[in-house]
Short mmCIF file of C-alpha atoms and ligand atoms in Angstrom, two decimals:
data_model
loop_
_atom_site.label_atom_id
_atom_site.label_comp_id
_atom_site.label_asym_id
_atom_site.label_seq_id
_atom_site.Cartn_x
_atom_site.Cartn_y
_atom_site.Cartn_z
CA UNK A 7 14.93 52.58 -172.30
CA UNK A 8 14.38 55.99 -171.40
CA UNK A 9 16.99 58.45 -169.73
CA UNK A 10 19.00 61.52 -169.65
CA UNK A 11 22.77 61.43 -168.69
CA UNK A 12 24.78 64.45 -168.88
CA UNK A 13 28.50 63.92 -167.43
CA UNK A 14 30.30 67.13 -167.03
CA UNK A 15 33.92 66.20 -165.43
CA UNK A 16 36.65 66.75 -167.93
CA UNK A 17 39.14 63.86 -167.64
CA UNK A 18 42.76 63.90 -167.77
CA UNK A 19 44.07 60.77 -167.94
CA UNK A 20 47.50 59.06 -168.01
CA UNK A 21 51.20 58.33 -165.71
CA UNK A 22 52.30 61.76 -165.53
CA UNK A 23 49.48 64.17 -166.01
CA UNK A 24 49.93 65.40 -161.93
CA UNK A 25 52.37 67.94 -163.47
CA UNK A 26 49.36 69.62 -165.25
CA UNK A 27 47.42 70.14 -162.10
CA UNK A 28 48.56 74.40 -161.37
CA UNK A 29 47.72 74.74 -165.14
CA UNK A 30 44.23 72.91 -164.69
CA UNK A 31 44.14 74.74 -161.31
CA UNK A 32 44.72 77.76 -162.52
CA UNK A 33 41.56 77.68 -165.19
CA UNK A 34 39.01 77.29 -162.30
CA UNK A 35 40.53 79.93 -159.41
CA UNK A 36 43.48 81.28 -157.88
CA UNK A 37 43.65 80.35 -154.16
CA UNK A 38 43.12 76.16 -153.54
CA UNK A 39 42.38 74.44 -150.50
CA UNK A 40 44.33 71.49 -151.10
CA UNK A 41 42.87 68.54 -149.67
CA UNK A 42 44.55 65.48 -148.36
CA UNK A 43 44.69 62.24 -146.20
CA UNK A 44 46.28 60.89 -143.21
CA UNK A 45 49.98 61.37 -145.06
CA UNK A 46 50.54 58.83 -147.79
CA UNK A 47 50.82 61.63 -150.36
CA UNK A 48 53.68 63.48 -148.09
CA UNK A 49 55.09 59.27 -148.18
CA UNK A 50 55.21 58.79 -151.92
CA UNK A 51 56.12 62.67 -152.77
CA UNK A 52 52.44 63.15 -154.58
CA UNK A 53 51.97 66.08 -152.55
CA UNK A 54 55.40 67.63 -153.33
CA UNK A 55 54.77 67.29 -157.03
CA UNK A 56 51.17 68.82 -156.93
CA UNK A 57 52.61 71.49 -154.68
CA UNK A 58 55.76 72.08 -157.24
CA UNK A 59 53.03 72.18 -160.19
CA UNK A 60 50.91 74.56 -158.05
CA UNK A 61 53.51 77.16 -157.37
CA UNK A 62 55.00 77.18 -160.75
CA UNK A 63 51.41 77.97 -161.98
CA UNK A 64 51.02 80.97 -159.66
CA UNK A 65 48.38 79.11 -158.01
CA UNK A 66 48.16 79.81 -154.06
CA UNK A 67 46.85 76.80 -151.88
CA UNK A 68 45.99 76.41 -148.31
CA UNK A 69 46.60 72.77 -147.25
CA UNK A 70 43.75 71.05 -145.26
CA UNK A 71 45.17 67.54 -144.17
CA UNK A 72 43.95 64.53 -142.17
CA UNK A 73 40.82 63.09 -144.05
CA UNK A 74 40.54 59.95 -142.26
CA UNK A 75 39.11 56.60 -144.59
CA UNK A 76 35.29 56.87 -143.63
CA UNK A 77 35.61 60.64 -143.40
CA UNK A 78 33.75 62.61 -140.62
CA UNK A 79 31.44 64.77 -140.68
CA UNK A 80 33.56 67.24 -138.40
CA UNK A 81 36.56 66.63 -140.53
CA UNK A 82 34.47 68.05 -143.28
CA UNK A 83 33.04 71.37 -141.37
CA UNK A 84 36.86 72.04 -140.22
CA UNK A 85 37.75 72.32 -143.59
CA UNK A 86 34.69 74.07 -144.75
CA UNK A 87 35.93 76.75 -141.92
CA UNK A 88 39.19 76.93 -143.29
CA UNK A 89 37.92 77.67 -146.86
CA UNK A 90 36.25 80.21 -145.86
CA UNK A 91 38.60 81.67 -143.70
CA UNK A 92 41.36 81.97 -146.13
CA UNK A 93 39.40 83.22 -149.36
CA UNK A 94 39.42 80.05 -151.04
CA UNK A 95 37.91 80.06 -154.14
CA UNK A 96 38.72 76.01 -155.50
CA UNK A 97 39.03 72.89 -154.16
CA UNK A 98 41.60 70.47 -154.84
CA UNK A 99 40.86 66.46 -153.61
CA UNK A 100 44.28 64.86 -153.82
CA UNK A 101 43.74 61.26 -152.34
CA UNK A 102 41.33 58.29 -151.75
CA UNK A 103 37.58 58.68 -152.40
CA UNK A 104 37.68 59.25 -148.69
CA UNK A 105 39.45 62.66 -149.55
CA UNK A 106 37.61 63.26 -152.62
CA UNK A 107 34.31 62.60 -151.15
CA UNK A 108 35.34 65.19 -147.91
CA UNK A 109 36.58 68.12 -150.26
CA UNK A 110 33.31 67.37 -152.10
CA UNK A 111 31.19 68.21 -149.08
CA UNK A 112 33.47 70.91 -148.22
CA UNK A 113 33.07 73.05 -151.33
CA UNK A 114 29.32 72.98 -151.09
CA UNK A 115 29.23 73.83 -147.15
CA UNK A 116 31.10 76.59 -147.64
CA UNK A 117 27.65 78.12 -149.12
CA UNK A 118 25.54 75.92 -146.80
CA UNK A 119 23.83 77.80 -143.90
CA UNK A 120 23.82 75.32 -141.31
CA UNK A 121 24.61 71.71 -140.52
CA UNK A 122 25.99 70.32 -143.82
CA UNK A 123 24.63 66.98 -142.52
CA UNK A 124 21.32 68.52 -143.57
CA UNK A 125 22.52 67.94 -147.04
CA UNK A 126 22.28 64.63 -146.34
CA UNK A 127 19.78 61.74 -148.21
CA UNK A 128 19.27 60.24 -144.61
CA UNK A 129 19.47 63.81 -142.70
CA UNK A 130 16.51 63.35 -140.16
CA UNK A 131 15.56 67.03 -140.33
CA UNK A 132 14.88 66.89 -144.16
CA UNK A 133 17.50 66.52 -147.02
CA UNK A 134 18.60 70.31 -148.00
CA UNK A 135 20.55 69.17 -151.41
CA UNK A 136 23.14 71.34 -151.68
CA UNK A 137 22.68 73.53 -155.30
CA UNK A 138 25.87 75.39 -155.13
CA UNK A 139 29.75 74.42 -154.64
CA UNK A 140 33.73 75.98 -154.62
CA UNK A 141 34.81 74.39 -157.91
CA UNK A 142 36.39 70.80 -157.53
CA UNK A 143 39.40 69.10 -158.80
CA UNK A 144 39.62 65.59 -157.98
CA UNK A 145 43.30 63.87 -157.91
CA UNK A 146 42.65 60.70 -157.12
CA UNK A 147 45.66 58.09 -155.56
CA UNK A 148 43.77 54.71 -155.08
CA UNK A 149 41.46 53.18 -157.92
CA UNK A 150 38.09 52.02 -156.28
CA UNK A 151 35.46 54.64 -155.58
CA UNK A 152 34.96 56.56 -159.01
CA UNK A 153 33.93 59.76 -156.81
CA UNK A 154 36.63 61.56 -159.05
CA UNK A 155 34.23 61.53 -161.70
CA UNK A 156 30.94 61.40 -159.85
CA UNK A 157 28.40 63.79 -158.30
CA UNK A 158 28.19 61.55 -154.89
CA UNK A 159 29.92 61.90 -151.49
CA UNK A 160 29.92 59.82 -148.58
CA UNK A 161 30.30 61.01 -145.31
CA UNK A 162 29.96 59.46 -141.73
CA UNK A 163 28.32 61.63 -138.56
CA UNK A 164 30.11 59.69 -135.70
CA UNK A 165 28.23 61.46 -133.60
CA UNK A 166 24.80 59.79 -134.80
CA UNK A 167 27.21 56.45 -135.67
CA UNK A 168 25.12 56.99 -139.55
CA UNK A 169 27.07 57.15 -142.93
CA UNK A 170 25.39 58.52 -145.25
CA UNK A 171 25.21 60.20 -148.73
CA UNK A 172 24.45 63.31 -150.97
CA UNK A 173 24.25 63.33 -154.65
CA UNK A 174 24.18 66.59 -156.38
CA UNK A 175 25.09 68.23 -159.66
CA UNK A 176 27.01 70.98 -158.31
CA UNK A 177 29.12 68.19 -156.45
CA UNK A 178 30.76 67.02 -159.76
CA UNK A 179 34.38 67.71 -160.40
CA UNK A 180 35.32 70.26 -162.99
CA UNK A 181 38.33 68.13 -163.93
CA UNK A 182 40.23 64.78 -162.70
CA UNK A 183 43.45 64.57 -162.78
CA UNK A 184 44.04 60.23 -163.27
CA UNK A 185 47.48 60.06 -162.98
CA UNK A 186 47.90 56.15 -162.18
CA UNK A 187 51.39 56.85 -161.05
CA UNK A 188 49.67 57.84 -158.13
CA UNK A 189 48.25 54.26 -156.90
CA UNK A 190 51.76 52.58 -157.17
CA UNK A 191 52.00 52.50 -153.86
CA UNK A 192 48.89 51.07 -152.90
CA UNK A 193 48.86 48.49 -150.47
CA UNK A 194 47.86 44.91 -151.67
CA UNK A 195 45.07 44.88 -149.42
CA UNK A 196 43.45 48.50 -150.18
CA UNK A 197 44.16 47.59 -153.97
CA UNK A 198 42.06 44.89 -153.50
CA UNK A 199 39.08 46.34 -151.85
CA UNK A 200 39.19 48.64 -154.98
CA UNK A 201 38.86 45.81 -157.03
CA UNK A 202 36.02 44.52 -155.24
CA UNK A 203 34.70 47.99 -154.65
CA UNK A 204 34.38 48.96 -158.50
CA UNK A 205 33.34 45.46 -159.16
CA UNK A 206 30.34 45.69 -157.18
CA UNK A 207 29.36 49.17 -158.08
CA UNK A 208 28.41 47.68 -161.35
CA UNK A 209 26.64 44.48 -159.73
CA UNK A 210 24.85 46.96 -157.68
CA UNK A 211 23.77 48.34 -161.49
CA UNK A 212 24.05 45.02 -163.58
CA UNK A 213 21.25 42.85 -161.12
CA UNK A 214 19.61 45.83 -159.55
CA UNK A 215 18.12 46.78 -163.16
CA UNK A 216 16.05 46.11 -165.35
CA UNK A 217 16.47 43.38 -168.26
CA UNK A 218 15.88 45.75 -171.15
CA UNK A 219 19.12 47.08 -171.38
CA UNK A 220 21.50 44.51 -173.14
CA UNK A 221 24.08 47.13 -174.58
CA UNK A 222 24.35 48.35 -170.77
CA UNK A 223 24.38 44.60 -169.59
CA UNK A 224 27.79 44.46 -172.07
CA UNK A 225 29.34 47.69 -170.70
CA UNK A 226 28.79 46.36 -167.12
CA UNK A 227 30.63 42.76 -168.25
CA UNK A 228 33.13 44.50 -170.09
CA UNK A 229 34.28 46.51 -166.46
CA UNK A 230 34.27 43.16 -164.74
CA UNK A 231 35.80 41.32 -167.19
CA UNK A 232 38.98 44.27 -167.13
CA UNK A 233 38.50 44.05 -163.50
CA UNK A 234 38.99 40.25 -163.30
CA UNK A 235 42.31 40.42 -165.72
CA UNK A 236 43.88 43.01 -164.55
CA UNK A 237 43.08 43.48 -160.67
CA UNK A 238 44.98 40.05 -159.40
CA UNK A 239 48.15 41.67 -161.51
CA UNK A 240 48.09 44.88 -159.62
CA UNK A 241 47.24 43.55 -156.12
CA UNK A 242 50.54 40.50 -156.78
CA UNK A 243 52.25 43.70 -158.25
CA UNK A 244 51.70 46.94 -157.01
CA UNK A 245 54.56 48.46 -159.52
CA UNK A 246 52.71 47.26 -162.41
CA UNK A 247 51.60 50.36 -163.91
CA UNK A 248 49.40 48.87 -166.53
CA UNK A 249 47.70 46.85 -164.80
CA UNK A 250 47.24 50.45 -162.27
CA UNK A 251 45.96 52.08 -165.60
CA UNK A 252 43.27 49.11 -166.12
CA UNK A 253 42.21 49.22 -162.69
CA UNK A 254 41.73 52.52 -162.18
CA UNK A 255 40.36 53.20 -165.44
CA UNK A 256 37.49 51.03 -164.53
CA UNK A 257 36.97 52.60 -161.56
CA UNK A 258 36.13 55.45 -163.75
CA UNK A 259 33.69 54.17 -165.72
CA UNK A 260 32.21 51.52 -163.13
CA UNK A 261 30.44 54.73 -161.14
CA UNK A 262 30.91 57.82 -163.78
CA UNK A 263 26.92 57.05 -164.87
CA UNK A 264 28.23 55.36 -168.01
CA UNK A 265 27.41 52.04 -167.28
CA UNK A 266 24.43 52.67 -165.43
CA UNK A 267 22.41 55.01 -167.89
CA UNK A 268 19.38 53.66 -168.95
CA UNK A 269 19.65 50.34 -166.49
CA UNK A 270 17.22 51.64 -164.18
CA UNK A 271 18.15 50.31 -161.17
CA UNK A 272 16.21 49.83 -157.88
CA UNK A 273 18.25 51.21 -155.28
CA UNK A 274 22.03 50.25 -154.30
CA UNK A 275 21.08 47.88 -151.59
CA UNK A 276 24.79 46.10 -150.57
CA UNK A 277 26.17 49.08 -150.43
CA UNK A 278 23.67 50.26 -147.80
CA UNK A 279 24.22 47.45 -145.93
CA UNK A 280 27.74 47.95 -146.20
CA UNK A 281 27.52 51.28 -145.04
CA UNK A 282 25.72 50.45 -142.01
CA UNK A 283 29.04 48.11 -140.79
CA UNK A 284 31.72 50.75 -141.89
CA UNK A 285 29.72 53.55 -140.14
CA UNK A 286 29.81 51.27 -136.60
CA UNK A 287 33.13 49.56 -136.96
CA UNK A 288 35.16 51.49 -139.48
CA UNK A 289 35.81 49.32 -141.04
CA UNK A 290 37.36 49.52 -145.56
CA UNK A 291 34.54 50.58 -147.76
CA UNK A 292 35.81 47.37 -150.00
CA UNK A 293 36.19 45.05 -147.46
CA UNK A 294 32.98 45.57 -146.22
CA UNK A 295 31.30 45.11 -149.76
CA UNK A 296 33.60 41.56 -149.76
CA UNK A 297 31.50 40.41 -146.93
CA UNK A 298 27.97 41.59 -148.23
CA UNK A 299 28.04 41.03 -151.84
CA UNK A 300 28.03 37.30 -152.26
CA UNK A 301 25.76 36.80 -149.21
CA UNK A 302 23.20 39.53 -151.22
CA UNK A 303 23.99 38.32 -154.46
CA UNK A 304 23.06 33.97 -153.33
CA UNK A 305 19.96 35.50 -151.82
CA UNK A 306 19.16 37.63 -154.87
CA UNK A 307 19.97 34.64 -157.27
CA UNK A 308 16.98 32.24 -156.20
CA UNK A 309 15.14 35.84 -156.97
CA UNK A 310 16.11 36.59 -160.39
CA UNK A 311 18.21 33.02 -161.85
CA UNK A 312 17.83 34.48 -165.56
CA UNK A 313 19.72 37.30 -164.55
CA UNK A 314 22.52 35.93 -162.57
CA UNK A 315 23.11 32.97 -165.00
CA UNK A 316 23.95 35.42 -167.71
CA UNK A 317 26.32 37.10 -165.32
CA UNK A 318 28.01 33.55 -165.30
CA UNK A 319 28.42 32.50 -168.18
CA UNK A 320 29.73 35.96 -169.95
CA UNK A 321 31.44 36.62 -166.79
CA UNK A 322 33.15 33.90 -165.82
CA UNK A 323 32.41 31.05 -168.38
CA UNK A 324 30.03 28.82 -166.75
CA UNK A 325 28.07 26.76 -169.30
CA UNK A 326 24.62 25.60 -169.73
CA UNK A 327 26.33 21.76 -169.21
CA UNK A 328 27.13 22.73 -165.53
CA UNK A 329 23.58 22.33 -164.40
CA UNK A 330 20.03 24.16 -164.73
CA UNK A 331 19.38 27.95 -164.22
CA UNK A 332 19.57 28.33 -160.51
CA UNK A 333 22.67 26.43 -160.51
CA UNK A 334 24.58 27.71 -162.65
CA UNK A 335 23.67 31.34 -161.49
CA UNK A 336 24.53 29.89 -158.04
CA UNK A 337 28.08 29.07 -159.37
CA UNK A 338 28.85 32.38 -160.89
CA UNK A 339 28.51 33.59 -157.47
CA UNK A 340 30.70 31.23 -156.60
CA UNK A 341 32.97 32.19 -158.65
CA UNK A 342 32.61 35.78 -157.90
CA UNK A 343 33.31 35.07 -154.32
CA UNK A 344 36.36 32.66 -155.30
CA UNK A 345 37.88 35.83 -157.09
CA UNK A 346 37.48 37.94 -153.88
CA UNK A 347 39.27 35.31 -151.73
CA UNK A 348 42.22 34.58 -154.51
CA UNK A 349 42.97 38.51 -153.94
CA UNK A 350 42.33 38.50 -150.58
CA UNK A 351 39.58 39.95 -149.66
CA UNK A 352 37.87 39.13 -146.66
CA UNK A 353 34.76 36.93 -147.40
CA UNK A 354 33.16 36.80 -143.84
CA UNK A 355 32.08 38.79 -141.10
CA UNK A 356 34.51 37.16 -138.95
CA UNK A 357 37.10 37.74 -141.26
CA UNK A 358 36.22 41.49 -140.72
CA UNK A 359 36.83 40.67 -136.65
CA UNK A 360 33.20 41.27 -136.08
CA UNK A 361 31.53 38.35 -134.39
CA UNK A 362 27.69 38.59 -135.62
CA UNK A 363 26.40 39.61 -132.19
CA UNK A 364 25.25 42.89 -134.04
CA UNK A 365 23.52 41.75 -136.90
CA UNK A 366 19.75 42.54 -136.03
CA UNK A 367 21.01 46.11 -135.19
CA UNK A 368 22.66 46.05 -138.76
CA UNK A 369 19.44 45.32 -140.66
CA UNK A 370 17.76 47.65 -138.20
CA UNK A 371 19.94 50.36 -138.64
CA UNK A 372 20.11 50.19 -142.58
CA UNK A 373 16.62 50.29 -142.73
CA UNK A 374 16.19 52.99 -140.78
CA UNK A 375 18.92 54.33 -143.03
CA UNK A 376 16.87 53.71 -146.08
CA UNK A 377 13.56 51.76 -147.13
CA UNK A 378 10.83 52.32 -149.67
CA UNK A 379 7.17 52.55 -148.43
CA UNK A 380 7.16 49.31 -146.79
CA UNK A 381 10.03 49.13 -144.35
CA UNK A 382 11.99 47.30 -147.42
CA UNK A 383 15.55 47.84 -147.86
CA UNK A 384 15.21 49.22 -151.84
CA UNK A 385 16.46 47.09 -154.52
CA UNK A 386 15.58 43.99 -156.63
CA UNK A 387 14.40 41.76 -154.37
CA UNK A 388 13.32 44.47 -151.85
CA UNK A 389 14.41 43.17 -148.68
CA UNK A 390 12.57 43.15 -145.19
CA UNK A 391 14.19 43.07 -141.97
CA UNK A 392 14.78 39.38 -141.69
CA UNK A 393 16.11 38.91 -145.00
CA UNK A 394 18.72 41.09 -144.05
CA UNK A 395 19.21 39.40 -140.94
CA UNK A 396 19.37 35.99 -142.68
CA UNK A 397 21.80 37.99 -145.64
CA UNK A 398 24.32 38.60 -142.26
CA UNK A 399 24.18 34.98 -140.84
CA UNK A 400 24.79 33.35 -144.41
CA UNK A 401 27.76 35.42 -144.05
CA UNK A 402 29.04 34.90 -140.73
O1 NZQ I 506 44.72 58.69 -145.71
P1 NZQ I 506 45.92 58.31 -146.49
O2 NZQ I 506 47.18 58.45 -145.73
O3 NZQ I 506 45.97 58.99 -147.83
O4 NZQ I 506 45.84 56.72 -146.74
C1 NZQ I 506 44.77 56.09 -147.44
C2 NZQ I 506 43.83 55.32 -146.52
O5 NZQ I 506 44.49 54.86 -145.38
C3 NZQ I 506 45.35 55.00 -148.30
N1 NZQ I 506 45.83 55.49 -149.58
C4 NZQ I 506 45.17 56.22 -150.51
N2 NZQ I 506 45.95 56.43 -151.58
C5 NZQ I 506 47.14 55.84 -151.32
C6 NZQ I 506 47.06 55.23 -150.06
N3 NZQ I 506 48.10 54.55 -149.51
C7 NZQ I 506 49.24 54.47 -150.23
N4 NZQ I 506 49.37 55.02 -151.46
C8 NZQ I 506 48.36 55.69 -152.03
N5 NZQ I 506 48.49 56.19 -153.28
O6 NZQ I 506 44.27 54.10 -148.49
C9 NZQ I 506 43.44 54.11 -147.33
C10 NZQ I 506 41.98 54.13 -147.76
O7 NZQ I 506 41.68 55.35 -148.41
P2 NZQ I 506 40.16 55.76 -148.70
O8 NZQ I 506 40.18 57.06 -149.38
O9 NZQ I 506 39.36 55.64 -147.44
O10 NZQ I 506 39.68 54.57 -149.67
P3 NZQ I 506 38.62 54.56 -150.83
O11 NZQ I 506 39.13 55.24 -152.04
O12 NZQ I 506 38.22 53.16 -150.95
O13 NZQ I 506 37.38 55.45 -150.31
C11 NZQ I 506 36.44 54.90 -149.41
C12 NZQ I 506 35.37 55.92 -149.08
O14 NZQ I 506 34.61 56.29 -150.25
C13 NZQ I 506 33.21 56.04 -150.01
C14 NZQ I 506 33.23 54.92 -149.02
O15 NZQ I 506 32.01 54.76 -148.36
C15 NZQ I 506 34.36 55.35 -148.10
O16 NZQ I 506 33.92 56.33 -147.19
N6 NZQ I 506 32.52 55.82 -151.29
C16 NZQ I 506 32.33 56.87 -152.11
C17 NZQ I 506 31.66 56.78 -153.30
C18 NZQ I 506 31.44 57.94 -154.18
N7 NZQ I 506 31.76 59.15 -153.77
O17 NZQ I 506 30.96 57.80 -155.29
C19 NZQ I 506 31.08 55.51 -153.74
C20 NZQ I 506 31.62 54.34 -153.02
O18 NZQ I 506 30.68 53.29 -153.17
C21 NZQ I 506 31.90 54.55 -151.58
O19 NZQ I 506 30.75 54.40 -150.78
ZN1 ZN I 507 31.40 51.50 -153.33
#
């Protein structure tokens, strides 16, 4: 192994700790622009409380509401504008990783000269990483993306119909605020796309790397393994605030760099898939990943069997009686894809609504998207064109 992981995002975490945000706020500047969603904080009286902590700290805040789920990449200028209009000199991210991931983007394109899509990986015109940002303080209400703690946003040009992403230092929160009194009310179904989203951002890690990390191969088991007790409790239960701490704890630590320091990995590759379907049919980050993961993960399996029968027996118990290597690796994606269903997730494509008719313009799309030098879709197995396309129809 050989790496260097720095992780500078100070964590508060624990029911309650909302009511420290103007005294955190008031550390890192004076004015906020206080990001938010479509309205669920105004619903469940988040907002009020951060607003109420926020004024009692002497801490003024514009309020820059509306981040739709798959945020846009005008959403993001708009608010970039209003930053700079009103003297804001901090950021606060008070919602999904769809919020978090906008108020990212708008604290560095407040210093950005130009289209802030240039900051992106994919921009066509050259990526222009973004080396300077309005401080950030992530709030986050729904456990699934880990952006709170991360230096990555993802945003979606619907003008170009491409999602895509930017990872920089200066995009890391100064602080999160977990409070998971904030994810009570949840839905079932975007509880369980969290599930299945923080789930696979360790797959992405766990088969995408290399075999020489065994300590890292136990943190990545040990988030699924919480993820697997505790994620069918808070999607039958949303009030179960517990089994909200569990979840959104590993949410945390799935995508904070923790678990994937020293793996190595080649590339994030269902994700970029998944990104190409949310970016055309906007459809939930998690939902998405439902669809793509056990398709990747059977094709990846015949690839790597070593690999994927560890993953089944420490992860869900399959044993060396239930048949040879490829089979039993075969059945722990079985399994995975048996947990998915038992919370709900969608599974297929048409589960998702979407028929299939677009699936060579999905492989074409993510690979234009991303590839390494040979038109391969980055990852371990590196995937061509029509292993993509087969990926989609084994998951019709
Ligand atoms: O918009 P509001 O009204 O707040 O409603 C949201 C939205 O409709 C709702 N919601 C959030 N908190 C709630 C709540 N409803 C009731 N009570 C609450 N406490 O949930 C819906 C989905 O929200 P969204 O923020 O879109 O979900 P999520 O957190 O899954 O974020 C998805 C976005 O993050 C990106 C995805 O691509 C997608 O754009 N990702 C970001 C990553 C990162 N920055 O590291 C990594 C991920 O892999 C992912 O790609
Ligand atoms: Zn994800």
């Amino acid at each position: 192994m050989n790496f260097e992981f720095q992780n500078p995002t100070r964590i508060l975490f624990g029911a309650g700790v909302l009511s420290r945000l103007g005294e955190v706020a008031r550390g890192e500047g004076q004015r906020a622009l206080l990001v938010t969603g479509g309205g669920s904080v105004k619903r469940n009286g988040a907002f009020d409380r951060a607003v109420t902590s926020l004024k009692k700290a002497g801490v003024a805040f514009e309020e820059c509401s509306g981040v739709e789920p798959n945020p846009r990449l005008s959403t993001v200028v708009r608010g970039a504008r209003l930053a700079q209009t009103k003297q804001c000199d901090l950021i606060i991210a008070l919602g999904g990783g769809s919020v978090m991931d906008a108020a990212k983007v708008m604290a560095a394109t407040v210093f950005h000269e130009g289209d802030p899509w240039e900051m992106m990986v994919h921009s066509p015109t050259g990526t222009r990483l973004p080396t300077r940002a309005l401080p950030i303080i992530t709030v986050p209400t729904l456990a699934a993306t880990g952006s709170e703690m991360n230096k990555g946003a993802v945003i979606t040009n619907e003008q170009t119909v491409e999602k895509s992403f930017v990872i920089a230092d200066c995009l890391y929160p100064r602080v999160a605020l977990i409070d998971p009194t904030l994810t009570l009310t949840v839905p079932p179904d975007q509880t369980a796309y969290g599930v299945c989203d923080l789930m696979t951002h360790v797959t992405e890690g766990y088969f995408n790397g290399s075999d020489g990390a065994p300590l890292q191969d136990r943190f990545a088991e040990g988030v699924l393994l919480t993820a697997l007790e505790w994620g069918p409790r808070a999607v039958a239960n949303g009030q179960d605030l517990e089994a909200r701490s569990q979840v959104q704890w590993a949410s945390v630590v799935a995508l904070n760099g923790w678990v994937q320091a020293g793996a190595d990995a080649v590339g994030f590759p269902v994700h970029m898939i998944e990104h190409t379907i949310s970016a055309i049919h906007d459809v939930a980050h998690g939902a998405g990943l439902a669809v793509v993961n056990p398709a990747w993960m059977r094709a990846a399996a015949t690839i790597r069997p070593a690999r994927f029968a560890q993953f089944a027996e420490r992860v869900f118990g399959v044993g060396h009686a239930e048949g040879n290597e490829l089979e039993r690796a075969l059945s722990g994606v079985q399994r995975f894809e048996d947990f998915l269903r038992a919370i709900h997730c969608p599974t297929r494509l048409s589960e998702l609504h979407l028929d299939g008719t677009l699936i060579e313009r999905y492989a074409r799309e993510t690979l234009q998207t991303i590839h390494d030098g040979q038109g391969r879709l980055p990852g371990r197995p590196a995937m061509d064109e029509a292993a993509i396309i087969k990926l989609f129809n084994d998951a019709r």
